[in-house]
Amino acid sequence: MSDLKNIPVMPKSSWIDAPAGSDFPVQNIPFGIFSAEGGSAHPCTRVGDTVVDLRVLAEAGLLNGLAIEAEDFQADTLNPLMRHGKAVMRKLRQRLGELLAAENATFRDNAELRKKALFPLEKCTLHLPVEVGDYTDFYSSREHAFNVGTMFRGPENALMPNWLHLPVGYHGRASSIVVSGTPLHRPKGQMRPKPEEPPVFGASKQLDFELETGFITFQGKPLGQQITMEEAEDYIFGMVLFNDWSARDIQSWEYVPLGPFLGKNFGSSLGAWVVTLDALEPFRTAQPKPEFEPLPYLRGNGKQAFDIALVTAITTPEGNETVISRSNFKHLYWSMAQQLAHHTVNGCNIRCGDLLASGTISAPDAGGYGSMLELSWRGTKPLKMNDGSERKFIHDGDTVIMRGHCEKDGLRIGFGEVRGEILPAL
Ligand code: CA
């Protein structure tokens, strides 16, 4: 698969304006699913705040020669496009870049096509970009694992003995993954707030978020075969923002001995835009130095991280936003390649449209922790909001917003945001 190492050069500018500071210049070309004006949902990309309809471009013949069937551009998920694999998706992104380049008149000067294919973002509804088959959540931030371990076991025993040897993970629930902007109800469940008393049932009082990113896979190998470190990125379509909502009181009572269950699967929020690894390539950087060399199947070249600034904010019911955390994807101890190599080393097959999430991404400093559990240190240090109110965990009517972007040498590539409001329990 060595031909997959050559990443196409994207145009310098587009005839569609991207406002200063936009996450979506023509060098990005993310993929999503949208609908507009009561029409059906199908694949799109965007430049600035303009959504570009791929179905219309395909119908106009501008996406011919890519070995993609017309119906793949009419689907309401990206899965049919992604089934073509990395080489074809790369060519599609390259073609879109060419069509949107400032100097290319084909699309630019076709007023009728522009009218049919371009939509202002505010007139669009964004849908779940991918039909997620299987969802796996890792636990790959050393800072997060250390913080949580310290709270429950003390700093000496914070990291479990396996943690520095393998990317710890669990299988999550795909059915309750919702697209950014979808409100969720506060979950109810069984909890044991006072260890000396019997458990109780009710609405969670310790509702939390987890700042994460995820990656979406192409079709992997047949059952029984592994994906190596060297091959791993060939099977990764792109990255998304992800909020792994967590009810801490339900979680802490139920998780022994098999791990997260109802404290997690009431809902997880996925960003609407899949940003390709190709778009992120200029921001590739070293991951943290391992404490000791991992087993051979997890050894890479050490440059599998990406410098992605991540910001988390809470908007209170009155509409007042407070930034509560600034972290970065590059802090993760285990890379996406290591996660995928580990996931498949036993022969487990991944499929087109699987979601592998990073785990909570906490920065080394307290201003960059990736959950309320850590930011408020289990509720002992309430956070001050800009409107004067305090938060230990998430209140009804709060909206949690996560944003992510890379910036270097004047180029900014980002993900937009993943947001979700918490409604009262039903
Ligand atoms: Ca998580």
PDB file of N, CA, C and O in Angstrom, residues 347-381:
ATOM      1  N   GLY A 347      -7.032 -10.713  15.924  1.00  0.00           N
ATOM      2  CA  GLY A 347      -7.814 -11.132  14.763  1.00  0.00           C
ATOM      3  C   GLY A 347      -9.193 -10.507  14.695  1.00  0.00           C
ATOM      4  O   GLY A 347      -9.964 -10.789  13.778  1.00  0.00           O
ATOM      5  N   CYS A 348      -9.532  -9.648  15.648  1.00  0.00           N
ATOM      6  CA  CYS A 348     -10.833  -8.953  15.611  1.00  0.00           C
ATOM      7  C   CYS A 348     -10.900  -8.118  14.337  1.00  0.00           C
ATOM      8  O   CYS A 348      -9.982  -7.364  14.031  1.00  0.00           O
ATOM      9  N   ASN A 349     -12.003  -8.257  13.611  1.00  0.00           N
ATOM     10  CA  ASN A 349     -12.147  -7.522  12.353  1.00  0.00           C
ATOM     11  C   ASN A 349     -12.854  -6.191  12.576  1.00  0.00           C
ATOM     12  O   ASN A 349     -13.868  -6.138  13.258  1.00  0.00           O
ATOM     13  N   ILE A 350     -12.299  -5.144  12.019  1.00  0.00           N
ATOM     14  CA  ILE A 350     -13.000  -3.865  12.027  1.00  0.00           C
ATOM     15  C   ILE A 350     -13.688  -3.715  10.676  1.00  0.00           C
ATOM     16  O   ILE A 350     -13.286  -4.314   9.679  1.00  0.00           O
ATOM     17  N   ARG A 351     -14.739  -2.898  10.669  1.00  0.00           N
ATOM     18  CA  ARG A 351     -15.526  -2.756   9.451  1.00  0.00           C
ATOM     19  C   ARG A 351     -15.613  -1.299   9.040  1.00  0.00           C
ATOM     20  O   ARG A 351     -15.326  -0.393   9.822  1.00  0.00           O
ATOM     21  N   CYS A 352     -16.064  -1.098   7.815  1.00  0.00           N
ATOM     22  CA  CYS A 352     -16.279   0.260   7.310  1.00  0.00           C
ATOM     23  C   CYS A 352     -17.287   0.967   8.217  1.00  0.00           C
ATOM     24  O   CYS A 352     -18.385   0.471   8.440  1.00  0.00           O
ATOM     25  N   GLY A 353     -16.899   2.108   8.762  1.00  0.00           N
ATOM     26  CA  GLY A 353     -17.816   2.876   9.596  1.00  0.00           C
ATOM     27  C   GLY A 353     -17.716   2.584  11.079  1.00  0.00           C
ATOM     28  O   GLY A 353     -18.534   3.072  11.846  1.00  0.00           O
ATOM     29  N   ASP A 354     -16.726   1.836  11.495  1.00  0.00           N
ATOM     30  CA  ASP A 354     -16.521   1.678  12.937  1.00  0.00           C
ATOM     31  C   ASP A 354     -15.947   2.984  13.503  1.00  0.00           C
ATOM     32  O   ASP A 354     -15.241   3.728  12.803  1.00  0.00           O
ATOM     33  N   LEU A 355     -16.260   3.223  14.767  1.00  0.00           N
ATOM     34  CA  LEU A 355     -15.770   4.427  15.464  1.00  0.00           C
ATOM     35  C   LEU A 355     -14.883   3.986  16.620  1.00  0.00           C
ATOM     36  O   LEU A 355     -15.323   3.219  17.485  1.00  0.00           O
ATOM     37  N   LEU A 356     -13.653   4.453  16.600  1.00  0.00           N
ATOM     38  CA  LEU A 356     -12.728   4.166  17.699  1.00  0.00           C
ATOM     39  C   LEU A 356     -12.402   5.497  18.371  1.00  0.00           C
ATOM     40  O   LEU A 356     -11.774   6.372  17.754  1.00  0.00           O
ATOM     41  N   ALA A 357     -12.842   5.655  19.601  1.00  0.00           N
ATOM     42  CA  ALA A 357     -12.680   6.933  20.285  1.00  0.00           C
ATOM     43  C   ALA A 357     -11.464   6.906  21.208  1.00  0.00           C
ATOM     44  O   ALA A 357     -11.062   5.857  21.710  1.00  0.00           O
ATOM     45  N   SER A 358     -10.911   8.097  21.415  1.00  0.00           N
ATOM     46  CA  SER A 358      -9.596   8.230  22.050  1.00  0.00           C
ATOM     47  C   SER A 358      -9.588   7.923  23.536  1.00  0.00           C
ATOM     48  O   SER A 358      -8.581   7.514  24.093  1.00  0.00           O
ATOM     49  N   GLY A 359     -10.721   8.165  24.196  1.00  0.00           N
ATOM     50  CA  GLY A 359     -10.703   8.304  25.650  1.00  0.00           C
ATOM     51  C   GLY A 359     -10.520   9.778  25.975  1.00  0.00           C
ATOM     52  O   GLY A 359     -10.070  10.573  25.137  1.00  0.00           O
ATOM     53  N   THR A 360     -10.911  10.136  27.187  1.00  0.00           N
ATOM     54  CA  THR A 360     -10.842  11.525  27.637  1.00  0.00           C
ATOM     55  C   THR A 360      -9.437  12.085  27.446  1.00  0.00           C
ATOM     56  O   THR A 360      -8.459  11.462  27.850  1.00  0.00           O
ATOM     57  N   ILE A 361      -9.369  13.274  26.818  1.00  0.00           N
ATOM     58  CA  ILE A 361      -8.059  13.861  26.522  1.00  0.00           C
ATOM     59  C   ILE A 361      -7.772  14.967  27.531  1.00  0.00           C
ATOM     60  O   ILE A 361      -8.258  16.098  27.404  1.00  0.00           O
ATOM     61  N   SER A 362      -6.992  14.635  28.557  1.00  0.00           N
ATOM     62  CA  SER A 362      -6.627  15.621  29.570  1.00  0.00           C
ATOM     63  C   SER A 362      -5.206  16.104  29.319  1.00  0.00           C
ATOM     64  O   SER A 362      -4.314  15.309  29.022  1.00  0.00           O
ATOM     65  N   ALA A 363      -5.011  17.413  29.467  1.00  0.00           N
ATOM     66  CA  ALA A 363      -3.670  17.992  29.362  1.00  0.00           C
ATOM     67  C   ALA A 363      -2.948  17.786  30.694  1.00  0.00           C
ATOM     68  O   ALA A 363      -3.580  17.492  31.713  1.00  0.00           O
ATOM     69  N   PRO A 364      -1.618  17.950  30.693  1.00  0.00           N
ATOM     70  CA  PRO A 364      -0.884  17.794  31.959  1.00  0.00           C
ATOM     71  C   PRO A 364      -1.285  18.833  33.010  1.00  0.00           C
ATOM     72  O   PRO A 364      -1.223  18.544  34.201  1.00  0.00           O
ATOM     73  N   ASP A 365      -1.694  20.023  32.588  1.00  0.00           N
ATOM     74  CA  ASP A 365      -2.033  21.058  33.570  1.00  0.00           C
ATOM     75  C   ASP A 365      -3.533  21.047  33.870  1.00  0.00           C
ATOM     76  O   ASP A 365      -4.345  20.655  33.029  1.00  0.00           O
ATOM     77  N   ALA A 366      -3.881  21.522  35.069  1.00  0.00           N
ATOM     78  CA  ALA A 366      -5.267  21.433  35.545  1.00  0.00           C
ATOM     79  C   ALA A 366      -6.238  22.240  34.685  1.00  0.00           C
ATOM     80  O   ALA A 366      -7.441  21.967  34.685  1.00  0.00           O
ATOM     81  N   GLY A 367      -5.741  23.214  33.929  1.00  0.00           N
ATOM     82  CA  GLY A 367      -6.617  23.994  33.054  1.00  0.00           C
ATOM     83  C   GLY A 367      -7.017  23.239  31.806  1.00  0.00           C
ATOM     84  O   GLY A 367      -7.811  23.737  31.002  1.00  0.00           O
ATOM     85  N   GLY A 368      -6.471  22.045  31.633  1.00  0.00           N
ATOM     86  CA  GLY A 368      -6.751  21.305  30.407  1.00  0.00           C
ATOM     87  C   GLY A 368      -7.311  19.921  30.657  1.00  0.00           C
ATOM     88  O   GLY A 368      -7.210  19.037  29.812  1.00  0.00           O
ATOM     89  N   TYR A 369      -7.916  19.721  31.824  1.00  0.00           N
ATOM     90  CA  TYR A 369      -8.521  18.426  32.092  1.00  0.00           C
ATOM     91  C   TYR A 369      -9.763  18.245  31.212  1.00  0.00           C
ATOM     92  O   TYR A 369     -10.466  19.200  30.906  1.00  0.00           O
ATOM     93  N   GLY A 370     -10.063  16.984  30.871  1.00  0.00           N
ATOM     94  CA  GLY A 370     -11.084  16.713  29.864  1.00  0.00           C
ATOM     95  C   GLY A 370     -12.420  16.236  30.393  1.00  0.00           C
ATOM     96  O   GLY A 370     -13.230  15.715  29.628  1.00  0.00           O
ATOM     97  N   SER A 371     -12.674  16.395  31.695  1.00  0.00           N
ATOM     98  CA  SER A 371     -13.968  15.999  32.258  1.00  0.00           C
ATOM     99  C   SER A 371     -14.247  16.845  33.491  1.00  0.00           C
ATOM    100  O   SER A 371     -13.314  17.370  34.116  1.00  0.00           O
ATOM    101  N   MET A 372     -15.518  16.965  33.856  1.00  0.00           N
ATOM    102  CA  MET A 372     -15.865  17.678  35.091  1.00  0.00           C
ATOM    103  C   MET A 372     -15.324  16.937  36.307  1.00  0.00           C
ATOM    104  O   MET A 372     -14.952  17.544  37.306  1.00  0.00           O
ATOM    105  N   LEU A 373     -15.311  15.602  36.218  1.00  0.00           N
ATOM    106  CA  LEU A 373     -14.790  14.785  37.316  1.00  0.00           C
ATOM    107  C   LEU A 373     -13.408  15.284  37.733  1.00  0.00           C
ATOM    108  O   LEU A 373     -13.116  15.427  38.928  1.00  0.00           O
ATOM    109  N   GLU A 374     -12.568  15.573  36.729  1.00  0.00           N
ATOM    110  CA  GLU A 374     -11.214  16.055  37.019  1.00  0.00           C
ATOM    111  C   GLU A 374     -11.199  17.556  37.293  1.00  0.00           C
ATOM    112  O   GLU A 374     -10.528  18.026  38.202  1.00  0.00           O
ATOM    113  N   LEU A 375     -11.930  18.326  36.478  1.00  0.00           N
ATOM    114  CA  LEU A 375     -11.897  19.798  36.636  1.00  0.00           C
ATOM    115  C   LEU A 375     -12.396  20.218  38.018  1.00  0.00           C
ATOM    116  O   LEU A 375     -11.877  21.158  38.612  1.00  0.00           O
ATOM    117  N   SER A 376     -13.453  19.535  38.511  1.00  0.00           N
ATOM    118  CA  SER A 376     -13.987  19.892  39.832  1.00  0.00           C
ATOM    119  C   SER A 376     -13.447  18.936  40.903  1.00  0.00           C
ATOM    120  O   SER A 376     -13.894  18.966  42.046  1.00  0.00           O
ATOM    121  N   TRP A 377     -12.515  18.106  40.506  1.00  0.00           N
ATOM    122  CA  TRP A 377     -11.888  17.096  41.372  1.00  0.00           C
ATOM    123  C   TRP A 377     -12.943  16.382  42.221  1.00  0.00           C
ATOM    124  O   TRP A 377     -13.009  16.544  43.401  1.00  0.00           O
ATOM    125  N   ARG A 378     -13.789  15.657  41.522  1.00  0.00           N
ATOM    126  CA  ARG A 378     -14.867  14.858  42.106  1.00  0.00           C
ATOM    127  C   ARG A 378     -15.866  15.714  42.879  1.00  0.00           C
ATOM    128  O   ARG A 378     -16.437  15.296  43.876  1.00  0.00           O
ATOM    129  N   GLY A 379     -16.038  16.955  42.414  1.00  0.00           N
ATOM    130  CA  GLY A 379     -17.033  17.819  43.051  1.00  0.00           C
ATOM    131  C   GLY A 379     -16.497  18.628  44.227  1.00  0.00           C
ATOM    132  O   GLY A 379     -17.246  19.363  44.860  1.00  0.00           O
ATOM    133  N   THR A 380     -15.190  18.504  44.509  1.00  0.00           N
ATOM    134  CA  THR A 380     -14.644  19.228  45.668  1.00  0.00           C
ATOM    135  C   THR A 380     -14.205  20.654  45.318  1.00  0.00           C
ATOM    136  O   THR A 380     -14.016  21.472  46.217  1.00  0.00           O
ATOM    137  N   LYS A 381     -14.001  20.932  44.009  1.00  0.00           N
ATOM    138  CA  LYS A 381     -13.576  22.273  43.601  1.00  0.00           C
ATOM    139  C   LYS A 381     -14.518  22.776  42.505  1.00  0.00           C
ATOM    140  O   LYS A 381     -14.240  22.596  41.314  1.00  0.00           O
TER     141      LYS A 381
END
